[in-house]
Structure formats: structure tokens, C-alpha cells
PDB file of C-alpha atoms in Angstrom:
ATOM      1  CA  UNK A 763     -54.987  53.004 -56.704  1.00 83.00           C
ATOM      2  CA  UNK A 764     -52.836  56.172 -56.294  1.00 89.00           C
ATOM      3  CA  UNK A 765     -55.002  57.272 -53.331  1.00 93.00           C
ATOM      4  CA  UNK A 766     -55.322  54.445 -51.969  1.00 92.00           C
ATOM      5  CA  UNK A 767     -52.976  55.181 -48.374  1.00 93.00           C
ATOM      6  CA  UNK A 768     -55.517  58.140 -48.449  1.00 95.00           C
ATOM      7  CA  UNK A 769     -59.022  56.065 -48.597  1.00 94.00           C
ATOM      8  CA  UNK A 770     -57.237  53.163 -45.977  1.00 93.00           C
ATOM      9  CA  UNK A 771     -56.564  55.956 -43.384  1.00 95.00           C
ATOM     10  CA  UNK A 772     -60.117  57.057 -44.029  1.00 95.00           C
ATOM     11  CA  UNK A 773     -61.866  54.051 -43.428  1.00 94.00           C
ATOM     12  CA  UNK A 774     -59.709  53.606 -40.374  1.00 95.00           C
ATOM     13  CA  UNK A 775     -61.073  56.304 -39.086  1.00 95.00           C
ATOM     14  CA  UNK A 776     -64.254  55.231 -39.992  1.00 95.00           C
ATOM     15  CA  UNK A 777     -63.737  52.228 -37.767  1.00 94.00           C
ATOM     16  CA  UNK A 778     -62.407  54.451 -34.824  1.00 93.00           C
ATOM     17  CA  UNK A 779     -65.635  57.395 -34.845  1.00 94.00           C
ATOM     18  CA  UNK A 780     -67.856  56.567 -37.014  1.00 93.00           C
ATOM     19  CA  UNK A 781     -67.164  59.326 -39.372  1.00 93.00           C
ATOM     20  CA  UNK A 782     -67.796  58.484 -42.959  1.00 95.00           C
ATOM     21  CA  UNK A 783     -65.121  58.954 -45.422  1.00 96.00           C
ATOM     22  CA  UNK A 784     -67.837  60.009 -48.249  1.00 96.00           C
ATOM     23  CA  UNK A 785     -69.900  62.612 -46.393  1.00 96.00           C
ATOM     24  CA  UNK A 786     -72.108  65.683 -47.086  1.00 96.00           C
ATOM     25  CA  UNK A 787     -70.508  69.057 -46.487  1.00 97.00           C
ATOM     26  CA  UNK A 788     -72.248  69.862 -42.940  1.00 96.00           C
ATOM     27  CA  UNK A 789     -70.898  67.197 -41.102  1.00 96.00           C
ATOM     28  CA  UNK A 790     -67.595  69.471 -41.049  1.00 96.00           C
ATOM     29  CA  UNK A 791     -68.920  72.832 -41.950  1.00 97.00           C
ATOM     30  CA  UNK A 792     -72.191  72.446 -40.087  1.00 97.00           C
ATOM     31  CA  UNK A 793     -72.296  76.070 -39.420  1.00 96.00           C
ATOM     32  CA  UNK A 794     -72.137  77.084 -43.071  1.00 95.00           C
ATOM     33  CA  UNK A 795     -75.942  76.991 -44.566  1.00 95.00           C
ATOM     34  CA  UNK A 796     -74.685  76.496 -48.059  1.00 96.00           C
ATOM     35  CA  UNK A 797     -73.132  73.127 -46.988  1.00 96.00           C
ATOM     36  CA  UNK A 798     -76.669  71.352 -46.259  1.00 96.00           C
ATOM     37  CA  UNK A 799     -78.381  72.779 -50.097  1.00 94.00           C
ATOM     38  CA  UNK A 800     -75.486  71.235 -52.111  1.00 91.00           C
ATOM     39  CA  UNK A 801     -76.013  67.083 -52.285  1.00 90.00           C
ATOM     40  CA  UNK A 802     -73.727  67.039 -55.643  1.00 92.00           C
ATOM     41  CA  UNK A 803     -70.923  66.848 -54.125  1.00 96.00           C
ATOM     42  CA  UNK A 804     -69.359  65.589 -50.958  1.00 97.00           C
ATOM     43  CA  UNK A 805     -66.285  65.704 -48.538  1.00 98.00           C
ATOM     44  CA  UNK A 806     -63.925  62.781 -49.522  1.00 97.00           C
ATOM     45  CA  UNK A 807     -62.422  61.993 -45.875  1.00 96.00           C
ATOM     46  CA  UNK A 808     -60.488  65.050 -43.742  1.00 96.00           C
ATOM     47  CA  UNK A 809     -59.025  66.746 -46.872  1.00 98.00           C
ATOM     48  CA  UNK A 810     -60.475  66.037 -50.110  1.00 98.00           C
ATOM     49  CA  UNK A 811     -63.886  67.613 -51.890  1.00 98.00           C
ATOM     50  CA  UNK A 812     -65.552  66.211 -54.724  1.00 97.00           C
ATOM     51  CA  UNK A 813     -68.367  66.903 -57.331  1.00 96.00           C
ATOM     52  CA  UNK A 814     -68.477  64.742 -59.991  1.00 94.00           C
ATOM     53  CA  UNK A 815     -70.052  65.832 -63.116  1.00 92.00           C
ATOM     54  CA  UNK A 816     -72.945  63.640 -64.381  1.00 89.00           C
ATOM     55  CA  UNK A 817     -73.895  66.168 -67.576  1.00 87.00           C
ATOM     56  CA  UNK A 818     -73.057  65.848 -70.932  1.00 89.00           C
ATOM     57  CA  UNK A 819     -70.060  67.050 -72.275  1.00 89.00           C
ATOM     58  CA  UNK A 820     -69.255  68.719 -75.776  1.00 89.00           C
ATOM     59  CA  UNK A 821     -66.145  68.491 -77.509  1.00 88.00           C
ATOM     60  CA  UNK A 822     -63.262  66.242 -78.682  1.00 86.00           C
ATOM     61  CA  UNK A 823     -62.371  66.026 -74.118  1.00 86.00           C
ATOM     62  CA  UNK A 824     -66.302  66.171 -73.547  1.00 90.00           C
ATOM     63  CA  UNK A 825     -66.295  69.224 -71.293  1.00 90.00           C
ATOM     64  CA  UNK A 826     -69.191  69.591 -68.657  1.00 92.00           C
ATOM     65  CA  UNK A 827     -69.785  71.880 -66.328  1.00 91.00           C
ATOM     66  CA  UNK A 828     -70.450  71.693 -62.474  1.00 91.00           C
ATOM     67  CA  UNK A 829     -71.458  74.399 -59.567  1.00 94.00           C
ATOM     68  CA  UNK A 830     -69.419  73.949 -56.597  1.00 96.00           C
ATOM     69  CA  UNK A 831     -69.633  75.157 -53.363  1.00 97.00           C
ATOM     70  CA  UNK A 832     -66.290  75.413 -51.377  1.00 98.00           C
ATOM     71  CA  UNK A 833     -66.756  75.602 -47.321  1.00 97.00           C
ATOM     72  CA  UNK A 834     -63.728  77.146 -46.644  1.00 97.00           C
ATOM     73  CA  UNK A 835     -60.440  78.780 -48.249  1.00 97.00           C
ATOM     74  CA  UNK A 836     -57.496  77.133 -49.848  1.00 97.00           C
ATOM     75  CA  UNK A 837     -58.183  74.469 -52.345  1.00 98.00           C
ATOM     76  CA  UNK A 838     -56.068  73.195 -55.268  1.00 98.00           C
ATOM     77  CA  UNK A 839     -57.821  70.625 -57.955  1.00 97.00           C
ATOM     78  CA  UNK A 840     -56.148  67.620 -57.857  1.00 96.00           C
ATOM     79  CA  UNK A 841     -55.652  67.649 -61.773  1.00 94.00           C
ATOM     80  CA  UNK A 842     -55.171  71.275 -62.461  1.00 94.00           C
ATOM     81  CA  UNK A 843     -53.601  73.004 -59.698  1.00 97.00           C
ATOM     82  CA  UNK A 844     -56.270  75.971 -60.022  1.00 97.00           C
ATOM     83  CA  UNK A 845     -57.286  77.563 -56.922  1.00 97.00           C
ATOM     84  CA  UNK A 846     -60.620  78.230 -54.783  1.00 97.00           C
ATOM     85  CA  UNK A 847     -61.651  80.014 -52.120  1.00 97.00           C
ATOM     86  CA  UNK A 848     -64.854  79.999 -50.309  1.00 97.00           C
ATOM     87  CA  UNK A 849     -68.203  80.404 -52.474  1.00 97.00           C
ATOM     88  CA  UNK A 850     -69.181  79.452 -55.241  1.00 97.00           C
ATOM     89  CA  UNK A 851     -67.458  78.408 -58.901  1.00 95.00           C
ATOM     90  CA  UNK A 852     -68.749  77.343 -61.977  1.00 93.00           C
ATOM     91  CA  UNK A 853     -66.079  74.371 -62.563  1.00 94.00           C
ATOM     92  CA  UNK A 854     -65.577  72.784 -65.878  1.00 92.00           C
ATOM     93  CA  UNK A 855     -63.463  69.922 -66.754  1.00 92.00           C
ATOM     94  CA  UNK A 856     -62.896  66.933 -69.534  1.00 89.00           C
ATOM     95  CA  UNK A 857     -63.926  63.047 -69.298  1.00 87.00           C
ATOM     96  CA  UNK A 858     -60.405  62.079 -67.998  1.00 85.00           C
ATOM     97  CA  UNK A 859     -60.899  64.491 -65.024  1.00 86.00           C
ATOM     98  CA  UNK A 860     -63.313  65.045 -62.428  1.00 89.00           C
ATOM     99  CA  UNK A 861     -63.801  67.829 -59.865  1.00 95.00           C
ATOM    100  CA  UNK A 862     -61.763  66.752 -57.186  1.00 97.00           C
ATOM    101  CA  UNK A 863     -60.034  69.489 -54.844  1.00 98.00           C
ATOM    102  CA  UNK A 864     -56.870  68.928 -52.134  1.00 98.00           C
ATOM    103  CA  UNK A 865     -56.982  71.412 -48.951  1.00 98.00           C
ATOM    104  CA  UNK A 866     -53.782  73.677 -49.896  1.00 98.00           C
ATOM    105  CA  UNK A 867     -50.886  72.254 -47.331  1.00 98.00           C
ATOM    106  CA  UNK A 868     -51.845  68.966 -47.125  1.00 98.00           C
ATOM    107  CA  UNK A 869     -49.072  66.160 -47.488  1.00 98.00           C
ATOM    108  CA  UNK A 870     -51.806  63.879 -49.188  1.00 97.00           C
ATOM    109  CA  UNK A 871     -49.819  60.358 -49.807  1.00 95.00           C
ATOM    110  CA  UNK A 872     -50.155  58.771 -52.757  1.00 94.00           C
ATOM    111  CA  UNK A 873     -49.606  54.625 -53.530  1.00 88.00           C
ATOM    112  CA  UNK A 874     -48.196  52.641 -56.806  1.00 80.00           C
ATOM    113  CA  UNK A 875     -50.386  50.006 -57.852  1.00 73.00           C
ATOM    114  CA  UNK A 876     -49.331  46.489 -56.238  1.00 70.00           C
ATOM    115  CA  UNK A 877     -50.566  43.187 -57.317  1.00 73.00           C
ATOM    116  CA  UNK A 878     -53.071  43.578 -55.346  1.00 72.00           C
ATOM    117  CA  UNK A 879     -55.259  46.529 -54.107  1.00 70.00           C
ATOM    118  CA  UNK A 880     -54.084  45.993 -50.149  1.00 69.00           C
ATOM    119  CA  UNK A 881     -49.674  45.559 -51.115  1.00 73.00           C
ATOM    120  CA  UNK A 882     -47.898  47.660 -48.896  1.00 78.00           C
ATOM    121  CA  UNK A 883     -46.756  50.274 -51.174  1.00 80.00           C
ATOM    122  CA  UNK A 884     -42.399  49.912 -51.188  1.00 84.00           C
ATOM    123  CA  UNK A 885     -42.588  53.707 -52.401  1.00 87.00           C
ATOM    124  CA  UNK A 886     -45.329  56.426 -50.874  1.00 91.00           C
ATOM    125  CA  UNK A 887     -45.331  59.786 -52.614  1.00 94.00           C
ATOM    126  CA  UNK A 888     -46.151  62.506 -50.583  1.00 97.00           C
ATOM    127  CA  UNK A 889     -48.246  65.478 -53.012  1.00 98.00           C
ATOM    128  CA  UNK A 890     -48.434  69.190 -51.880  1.00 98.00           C
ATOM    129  CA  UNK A 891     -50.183  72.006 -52.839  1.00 98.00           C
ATOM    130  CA  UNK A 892     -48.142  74.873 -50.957  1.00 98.00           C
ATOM    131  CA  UNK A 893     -50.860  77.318 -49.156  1.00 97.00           C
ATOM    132  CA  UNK A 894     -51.297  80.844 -49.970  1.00 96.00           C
ATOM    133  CA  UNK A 895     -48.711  82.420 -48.400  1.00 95.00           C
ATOM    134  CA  UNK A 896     -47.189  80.945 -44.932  1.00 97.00           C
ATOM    135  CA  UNK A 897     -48.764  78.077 -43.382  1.00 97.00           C
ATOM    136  CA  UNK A 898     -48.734  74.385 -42.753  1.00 97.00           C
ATOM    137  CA  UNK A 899     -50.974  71.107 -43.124  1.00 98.00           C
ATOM    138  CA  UNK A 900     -50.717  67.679 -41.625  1.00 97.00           C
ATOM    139  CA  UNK A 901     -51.408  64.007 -42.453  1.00 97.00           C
ATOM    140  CA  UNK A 902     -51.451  60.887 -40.025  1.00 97.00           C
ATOM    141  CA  UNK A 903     -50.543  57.723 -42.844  1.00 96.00           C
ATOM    142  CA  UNK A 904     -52.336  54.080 -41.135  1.00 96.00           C
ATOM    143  CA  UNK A 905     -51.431  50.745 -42.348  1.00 94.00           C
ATOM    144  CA  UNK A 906     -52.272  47.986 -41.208  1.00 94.00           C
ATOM    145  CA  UNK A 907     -51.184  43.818 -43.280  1.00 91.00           C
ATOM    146  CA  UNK A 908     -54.574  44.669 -45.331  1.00 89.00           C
ATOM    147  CA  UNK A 909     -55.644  40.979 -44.796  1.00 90.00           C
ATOM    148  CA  UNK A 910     -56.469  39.919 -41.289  1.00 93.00           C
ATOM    149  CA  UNK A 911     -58.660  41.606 -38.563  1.00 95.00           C
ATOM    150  CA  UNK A 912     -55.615  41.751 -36.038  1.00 96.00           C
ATOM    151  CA  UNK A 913     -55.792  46.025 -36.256  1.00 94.00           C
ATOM    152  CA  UNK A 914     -57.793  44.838 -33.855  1.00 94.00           C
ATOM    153  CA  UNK A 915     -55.163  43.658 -31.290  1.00 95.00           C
ATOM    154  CA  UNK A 916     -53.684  46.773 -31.988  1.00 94.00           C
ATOM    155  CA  UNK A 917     -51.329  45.569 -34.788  1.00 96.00           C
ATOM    156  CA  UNK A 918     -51.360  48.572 -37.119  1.00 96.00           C
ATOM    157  CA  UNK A 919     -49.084  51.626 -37.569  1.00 96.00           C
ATOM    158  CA  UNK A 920     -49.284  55.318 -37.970  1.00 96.00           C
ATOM    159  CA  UNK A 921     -46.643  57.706 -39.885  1.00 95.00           C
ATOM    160  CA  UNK A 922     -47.192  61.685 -39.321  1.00 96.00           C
ATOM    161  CA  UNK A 923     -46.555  64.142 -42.143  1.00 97.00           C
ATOM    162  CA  UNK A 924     -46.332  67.579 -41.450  1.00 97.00           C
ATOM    163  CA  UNK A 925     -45.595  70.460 -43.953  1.00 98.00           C
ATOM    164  CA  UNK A 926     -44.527  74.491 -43.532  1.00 98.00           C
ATOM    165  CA  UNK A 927     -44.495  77.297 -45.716  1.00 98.00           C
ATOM    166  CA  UNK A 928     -42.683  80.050 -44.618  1.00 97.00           C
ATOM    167  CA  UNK A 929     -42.456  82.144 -47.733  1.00 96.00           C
ATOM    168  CA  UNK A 930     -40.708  80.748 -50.616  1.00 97.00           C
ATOM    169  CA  UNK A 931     -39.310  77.768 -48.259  1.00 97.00           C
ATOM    170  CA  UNK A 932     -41.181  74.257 -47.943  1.00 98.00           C
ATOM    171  CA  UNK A 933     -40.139  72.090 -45.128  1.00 98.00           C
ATOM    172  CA  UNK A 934     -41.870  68.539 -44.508  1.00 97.00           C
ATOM    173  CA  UNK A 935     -41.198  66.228 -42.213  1.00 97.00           C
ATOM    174  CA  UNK A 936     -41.065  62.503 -42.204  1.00 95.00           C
ATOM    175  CA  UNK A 937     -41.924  61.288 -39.087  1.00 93.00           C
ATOM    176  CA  UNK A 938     -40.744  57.449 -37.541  1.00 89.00           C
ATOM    177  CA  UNK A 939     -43.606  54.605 -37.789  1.00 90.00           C
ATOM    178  CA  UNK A 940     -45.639  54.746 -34.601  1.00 94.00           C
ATOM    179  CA  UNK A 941     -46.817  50.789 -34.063  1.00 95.00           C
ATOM    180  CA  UNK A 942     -45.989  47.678 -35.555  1.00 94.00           C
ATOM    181  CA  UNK A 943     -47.610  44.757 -37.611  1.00 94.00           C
ATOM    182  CA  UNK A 944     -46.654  41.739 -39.638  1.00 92.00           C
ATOM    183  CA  UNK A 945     -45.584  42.558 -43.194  1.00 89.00           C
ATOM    184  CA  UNK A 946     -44.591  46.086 -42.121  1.00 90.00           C
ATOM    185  CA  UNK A 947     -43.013  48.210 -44.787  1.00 86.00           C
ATOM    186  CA  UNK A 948     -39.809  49.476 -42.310  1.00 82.00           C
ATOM    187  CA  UNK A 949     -37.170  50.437 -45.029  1.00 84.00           C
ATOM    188  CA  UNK A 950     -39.858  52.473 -47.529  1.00 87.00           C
ATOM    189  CA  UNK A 951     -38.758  55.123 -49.836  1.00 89.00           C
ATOM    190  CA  UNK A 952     -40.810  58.407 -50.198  1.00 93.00           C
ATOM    191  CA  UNK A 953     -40.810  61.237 -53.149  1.00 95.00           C
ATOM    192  CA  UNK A 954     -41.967  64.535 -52.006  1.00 97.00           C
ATOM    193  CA  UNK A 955     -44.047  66.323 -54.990  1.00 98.00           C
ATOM    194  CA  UNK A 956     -44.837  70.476 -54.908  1.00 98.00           C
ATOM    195  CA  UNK A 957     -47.365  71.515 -57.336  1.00 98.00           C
ATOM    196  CA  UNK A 958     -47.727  74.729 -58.681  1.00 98.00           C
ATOM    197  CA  UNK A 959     -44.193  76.080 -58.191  1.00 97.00           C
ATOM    198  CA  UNK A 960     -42.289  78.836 -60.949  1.00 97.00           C
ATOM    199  CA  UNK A 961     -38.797  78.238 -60.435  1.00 97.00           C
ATOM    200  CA  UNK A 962     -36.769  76.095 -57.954  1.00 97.00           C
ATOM    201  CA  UNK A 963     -33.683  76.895 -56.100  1.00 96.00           C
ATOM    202  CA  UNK A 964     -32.535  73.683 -54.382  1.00 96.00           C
ATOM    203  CA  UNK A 965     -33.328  71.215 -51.825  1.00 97.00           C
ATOM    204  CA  UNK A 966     -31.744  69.712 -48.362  1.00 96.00           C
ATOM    205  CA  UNK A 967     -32.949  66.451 -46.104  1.00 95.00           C
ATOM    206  CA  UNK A 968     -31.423  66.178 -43.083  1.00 94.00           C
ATOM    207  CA  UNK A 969     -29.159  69.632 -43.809  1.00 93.00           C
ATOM    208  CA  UNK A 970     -27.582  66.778 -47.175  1.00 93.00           C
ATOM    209  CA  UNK A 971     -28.478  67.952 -51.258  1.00 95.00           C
ATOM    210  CA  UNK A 972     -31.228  65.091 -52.451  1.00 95.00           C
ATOM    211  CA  UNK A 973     -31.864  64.162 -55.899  1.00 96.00           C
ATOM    212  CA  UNK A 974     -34.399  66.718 -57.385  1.00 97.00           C
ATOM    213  CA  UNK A 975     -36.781  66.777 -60.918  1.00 97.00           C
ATOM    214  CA  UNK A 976     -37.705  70.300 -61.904  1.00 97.00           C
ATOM    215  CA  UNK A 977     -40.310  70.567 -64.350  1.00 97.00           C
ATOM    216  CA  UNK A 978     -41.525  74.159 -65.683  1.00 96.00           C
ATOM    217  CA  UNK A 979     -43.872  73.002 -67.868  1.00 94.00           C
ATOM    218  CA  UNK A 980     -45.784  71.105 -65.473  1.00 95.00           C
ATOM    219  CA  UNK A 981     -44.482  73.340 -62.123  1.00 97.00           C
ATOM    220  CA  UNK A 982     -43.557  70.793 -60.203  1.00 97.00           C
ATOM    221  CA  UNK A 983     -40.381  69.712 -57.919  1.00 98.00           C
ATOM    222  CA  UNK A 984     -40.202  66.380 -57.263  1.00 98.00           C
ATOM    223  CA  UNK A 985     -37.597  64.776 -54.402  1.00 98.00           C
ATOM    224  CA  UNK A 986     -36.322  61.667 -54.102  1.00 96.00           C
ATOM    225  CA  UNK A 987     -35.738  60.877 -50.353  1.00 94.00           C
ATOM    226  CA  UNK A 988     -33.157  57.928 -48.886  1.00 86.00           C
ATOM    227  CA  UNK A 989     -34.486  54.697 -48.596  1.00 86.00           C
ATOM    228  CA  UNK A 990     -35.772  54.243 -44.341  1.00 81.00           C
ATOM    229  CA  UNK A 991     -35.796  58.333 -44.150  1.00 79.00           C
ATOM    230  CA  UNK A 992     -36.764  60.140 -41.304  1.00 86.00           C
ATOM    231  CA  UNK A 993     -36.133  63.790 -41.046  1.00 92.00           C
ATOM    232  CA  UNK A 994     -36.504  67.552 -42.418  1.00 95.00           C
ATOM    233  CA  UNK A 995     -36.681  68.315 -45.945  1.00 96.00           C
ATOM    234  CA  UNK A 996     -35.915  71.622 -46.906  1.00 97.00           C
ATOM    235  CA  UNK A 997     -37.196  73.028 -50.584  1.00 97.00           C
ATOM    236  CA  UNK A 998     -36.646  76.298 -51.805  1.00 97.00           C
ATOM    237  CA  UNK A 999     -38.744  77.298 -54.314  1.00 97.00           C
ATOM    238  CA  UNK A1000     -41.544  80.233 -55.745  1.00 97.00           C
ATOM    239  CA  UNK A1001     -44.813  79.364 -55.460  1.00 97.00           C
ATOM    240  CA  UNK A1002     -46.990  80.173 -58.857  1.00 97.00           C
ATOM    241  CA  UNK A1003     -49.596  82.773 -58.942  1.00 96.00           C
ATOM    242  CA  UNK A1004     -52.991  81.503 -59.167  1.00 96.00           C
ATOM    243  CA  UNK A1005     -53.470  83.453 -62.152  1.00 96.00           C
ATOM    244  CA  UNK A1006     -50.992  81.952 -64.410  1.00 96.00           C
ATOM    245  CA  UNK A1007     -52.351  78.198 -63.338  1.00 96.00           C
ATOM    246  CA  UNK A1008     -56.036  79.075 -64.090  1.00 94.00           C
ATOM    247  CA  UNK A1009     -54.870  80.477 -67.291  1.00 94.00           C
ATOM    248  CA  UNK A1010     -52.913  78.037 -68.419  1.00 94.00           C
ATOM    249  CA  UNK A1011     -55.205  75.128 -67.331  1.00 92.00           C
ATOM    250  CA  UNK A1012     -58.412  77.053 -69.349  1.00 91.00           C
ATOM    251  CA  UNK A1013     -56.363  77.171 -72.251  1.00 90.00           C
ATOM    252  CA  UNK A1014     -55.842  73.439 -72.563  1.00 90.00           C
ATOM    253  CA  UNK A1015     -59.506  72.978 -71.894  1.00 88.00           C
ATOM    254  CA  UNK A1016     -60.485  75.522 -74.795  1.00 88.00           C
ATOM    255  CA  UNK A1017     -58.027  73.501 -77.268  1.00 87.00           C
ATOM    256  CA  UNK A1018     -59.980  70.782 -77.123  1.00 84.00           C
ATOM    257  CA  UNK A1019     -63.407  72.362 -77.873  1.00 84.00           C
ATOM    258  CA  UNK A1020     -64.542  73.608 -81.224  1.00 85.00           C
ATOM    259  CA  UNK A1021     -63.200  76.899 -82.408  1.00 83.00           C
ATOM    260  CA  UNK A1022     -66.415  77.967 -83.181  1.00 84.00           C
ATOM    261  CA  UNK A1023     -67.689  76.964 -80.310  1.00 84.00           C
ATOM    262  CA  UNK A1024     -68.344  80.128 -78.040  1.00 84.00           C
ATOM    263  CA  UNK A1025     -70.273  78.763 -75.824  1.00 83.00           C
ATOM    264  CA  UNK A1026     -67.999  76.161 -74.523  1.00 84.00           C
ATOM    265  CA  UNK A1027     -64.978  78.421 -74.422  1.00 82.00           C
ATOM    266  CA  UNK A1028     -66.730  80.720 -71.634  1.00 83.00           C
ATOM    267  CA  UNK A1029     -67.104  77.543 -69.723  1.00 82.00           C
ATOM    268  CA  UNK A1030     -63.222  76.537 -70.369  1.00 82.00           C
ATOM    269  CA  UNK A1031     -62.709  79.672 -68.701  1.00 82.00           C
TER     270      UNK A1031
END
């Protein structure tokens, strides 16, 4: 239900070209060879990747193991935080979790669970993974009234997202709702959410201090944005080395696992 903003814009876009929003790896990457020998996994729309497990696990968290192939650079697991980079990886993870990786930069939204699966979300939540060093990511949000087929009259909306790293500053925009439609969610709030951060400074929307949730344990910064807000958020903050989350993240995976277990700690790790 969380990703559900996600998976809507997908199969809009589905609708528009034809592109599936589950597809292999070459039908973005079709120059990389490695993308057509790899049918466990897939491409989850524009920026997702996913590889579900489908072995037996071992264990109190029933850890399994799964090769993955990443196409490109700059990917943060959706659970974890830890990092990949083009290649290959040996990726293991617990029955709760799955592998399921978020192109670094991204401003992936996230819903709340309605009473039903197609409510408007009243609050998005917009999750970032900053890149690896300065760059930026994008995200077009549709919506549509999730009941009747009058998207195709042209009654639907689109909201852009748009994120920068320019060293230990995070800006991301909110942009206006493009479009219009019955039911239309005008006056929504939004939470901004950076993952894998060390230590946090302060943050500004519109050039005003916001309402902020540090957590060093978990290294994240979460904002609370004005209800109906438009405008430039500004968040200063260190980004964590990718080191210290892949530790960190093994370690909780190995605490789980029998301490005689050797075998199972290597893949932990």
C-alpha cells in the first residue's frame, strides 16, 4: 500500500506506451548482455529493481540468498540502505524483506493505507536515497479519482518532484498539480524522508525553519512540509558512508542466525 502512488504512475504509463511496469532488465539496459541471462529478477517501473528470493532460508529471520545483477550505478535497498553499483552481488536478506533496490536520487512517493486501495492519499511521503556525491533524480506523481475511466477525457493530474545534491545540501522541490479531476487531493501534506544520513544540520522550505525528526539510529531526517506546499526545501545534512550502512545492516542479519552457524554469517555479510 505504501507504494502504491509509485505502481499507479506505472501503470499509467503503461496505458500511455505500452511499457510494462514489471519488465526484464533489457528493455532499459538493452545494450548490457548481462541484462537478457538474468530472468530472476526484474525492473519494477522507471526506478525500482527487484529479485525476490524463492530459496530456503536458515535461521530464527530465515535468511536466503540471491545473485543480482545491477545494470547500472547507484542503488540503495529499499529496506537496508546498502549500496550497489554495477555487477554483480551476492544479496542476502530475512523473510520480512525482499531484494528490492531504489535508483539513488529518486524522490520515490510513498502512500498511507486508505479504506480502500484507490483513496487519494491526504499525506504523500516523498523517500530519498541521496546519490553518491552531487547529483539529482526526478519523479512525475499521476492521479487520477481511481474509479471511473474519465483519465480518459483527460481528467487526471501530474505533480513533478525533483531532487539535488550538491554536497552535503539536499534541495527538493514540490512542484504545483498539473491537471485536474473530481475528488482531487488540492490541500495535501507531504513529509520529505533522507535515508542514510550521519548527522543533520537544519532544514528551510521556502527560505522558513520546518518541523524536522532526526534519527541516528536509523539515519534518517524526516520533514514535515505545510499543508498545500509548493516550493524549495533546503536540508543540510552528511550523507553516510556506504561502509558503515553495509556494516551495520550485516550485523543485524548475523544476530539472527545461529552463532555457530558459519556458513550463514558469510552470507549476512
Amino acid at each position: 500500500s505504501q507504494l502504491l502512488p509509485y505502481i499507479y504512475t506505472g501503470a499509467h504509463k503503461l496505458y500511455e506506451e505500452c511499457l510494462p511496469f514489471m519488465r526484464p532488465l533489457y528493455y532499459d539496459y538493452p545494450s548490457e548482455r548481462d541484462s537478457y541471462v538474468n530472468p530472476q529478477e526484474y525492473l519494477l517501473g522507471d526506478h525500482m529493481l527487484s529479485a525476490p528470493i524463492t530459496k530456503p532460508g536458515r535461521g530464527n529471520d530465515w535468511l536466503a540468498s540471491q545473485v543480482v545483477f545491477f545494470p547500472c550505478d547507484g542503488w540503495a535497498d529499499y529496506f537496508t540502505g546498502e549500496s550497489y553499483d554495477k555487477g554483480y552481488a551476492l544479496v542476502s536478506r530475512g523473510i520480512m524483506e525482499m531484494p528490492l533496490f531504489v535508483k539513488k536520487g529518486t524522490p520515490l512517493p510513498l502512500g498511507r493505507m486508505g479504506k480502500r486501495m484507490a483513496d487519494l492519499p491526504e499525506t504523500i511521503d516523498i523517500m530519498i536515497f541521496p546519490t553518491d556525491g552531487d547529483g539529482e533524480g526526478s519523479f512525475s506523481l499521476y492521479e487520477d479519482d481511481g474509479i471511473t475511466p474519465n483519465y480518459k477525457k483527460g481528467e487526471y493530474a501530474f505533480t513533478n518532484f525533483r531532487y539535488i545534491r550538491q554536497l552535503n545540501s539536499h534541495f527538493v522541490m514540490i512542484g504545483d498539480q498539473r491537471g485536474s479531476f473530481k475528488g482531487q487531493m488540492k490541500d495535501r501534506s507531504y513529509t520529505v524522508t533522507i535515508r542514510n544520513v550521519s548527522s543533520f544540520e537544519g532544514a528551510l522550505f521556502n527560505g522558513e525553519p520546518v518541523k524536522t525528526e532526526y534519527s541516528a539510529a536509523a539515519r534518517t531526517v524526516k520533514v514535515y512540509l505545510p499543508k498545500g506546499a509548493e516550493g524549495k526545501l533546503n536540508v543540510s545534512a552528511a550523507v553516510a558512508s556506504r561502509e558503515d550502512v553495509s556494516r551495520d545492516a550485516a550485523a543485524s542479519r548475523a544476530e539472527k542466525l545461529d552463532p555457530e552457524d558459519k556458513e550463514g554469517k558469510l552470507l549476512a555479510g
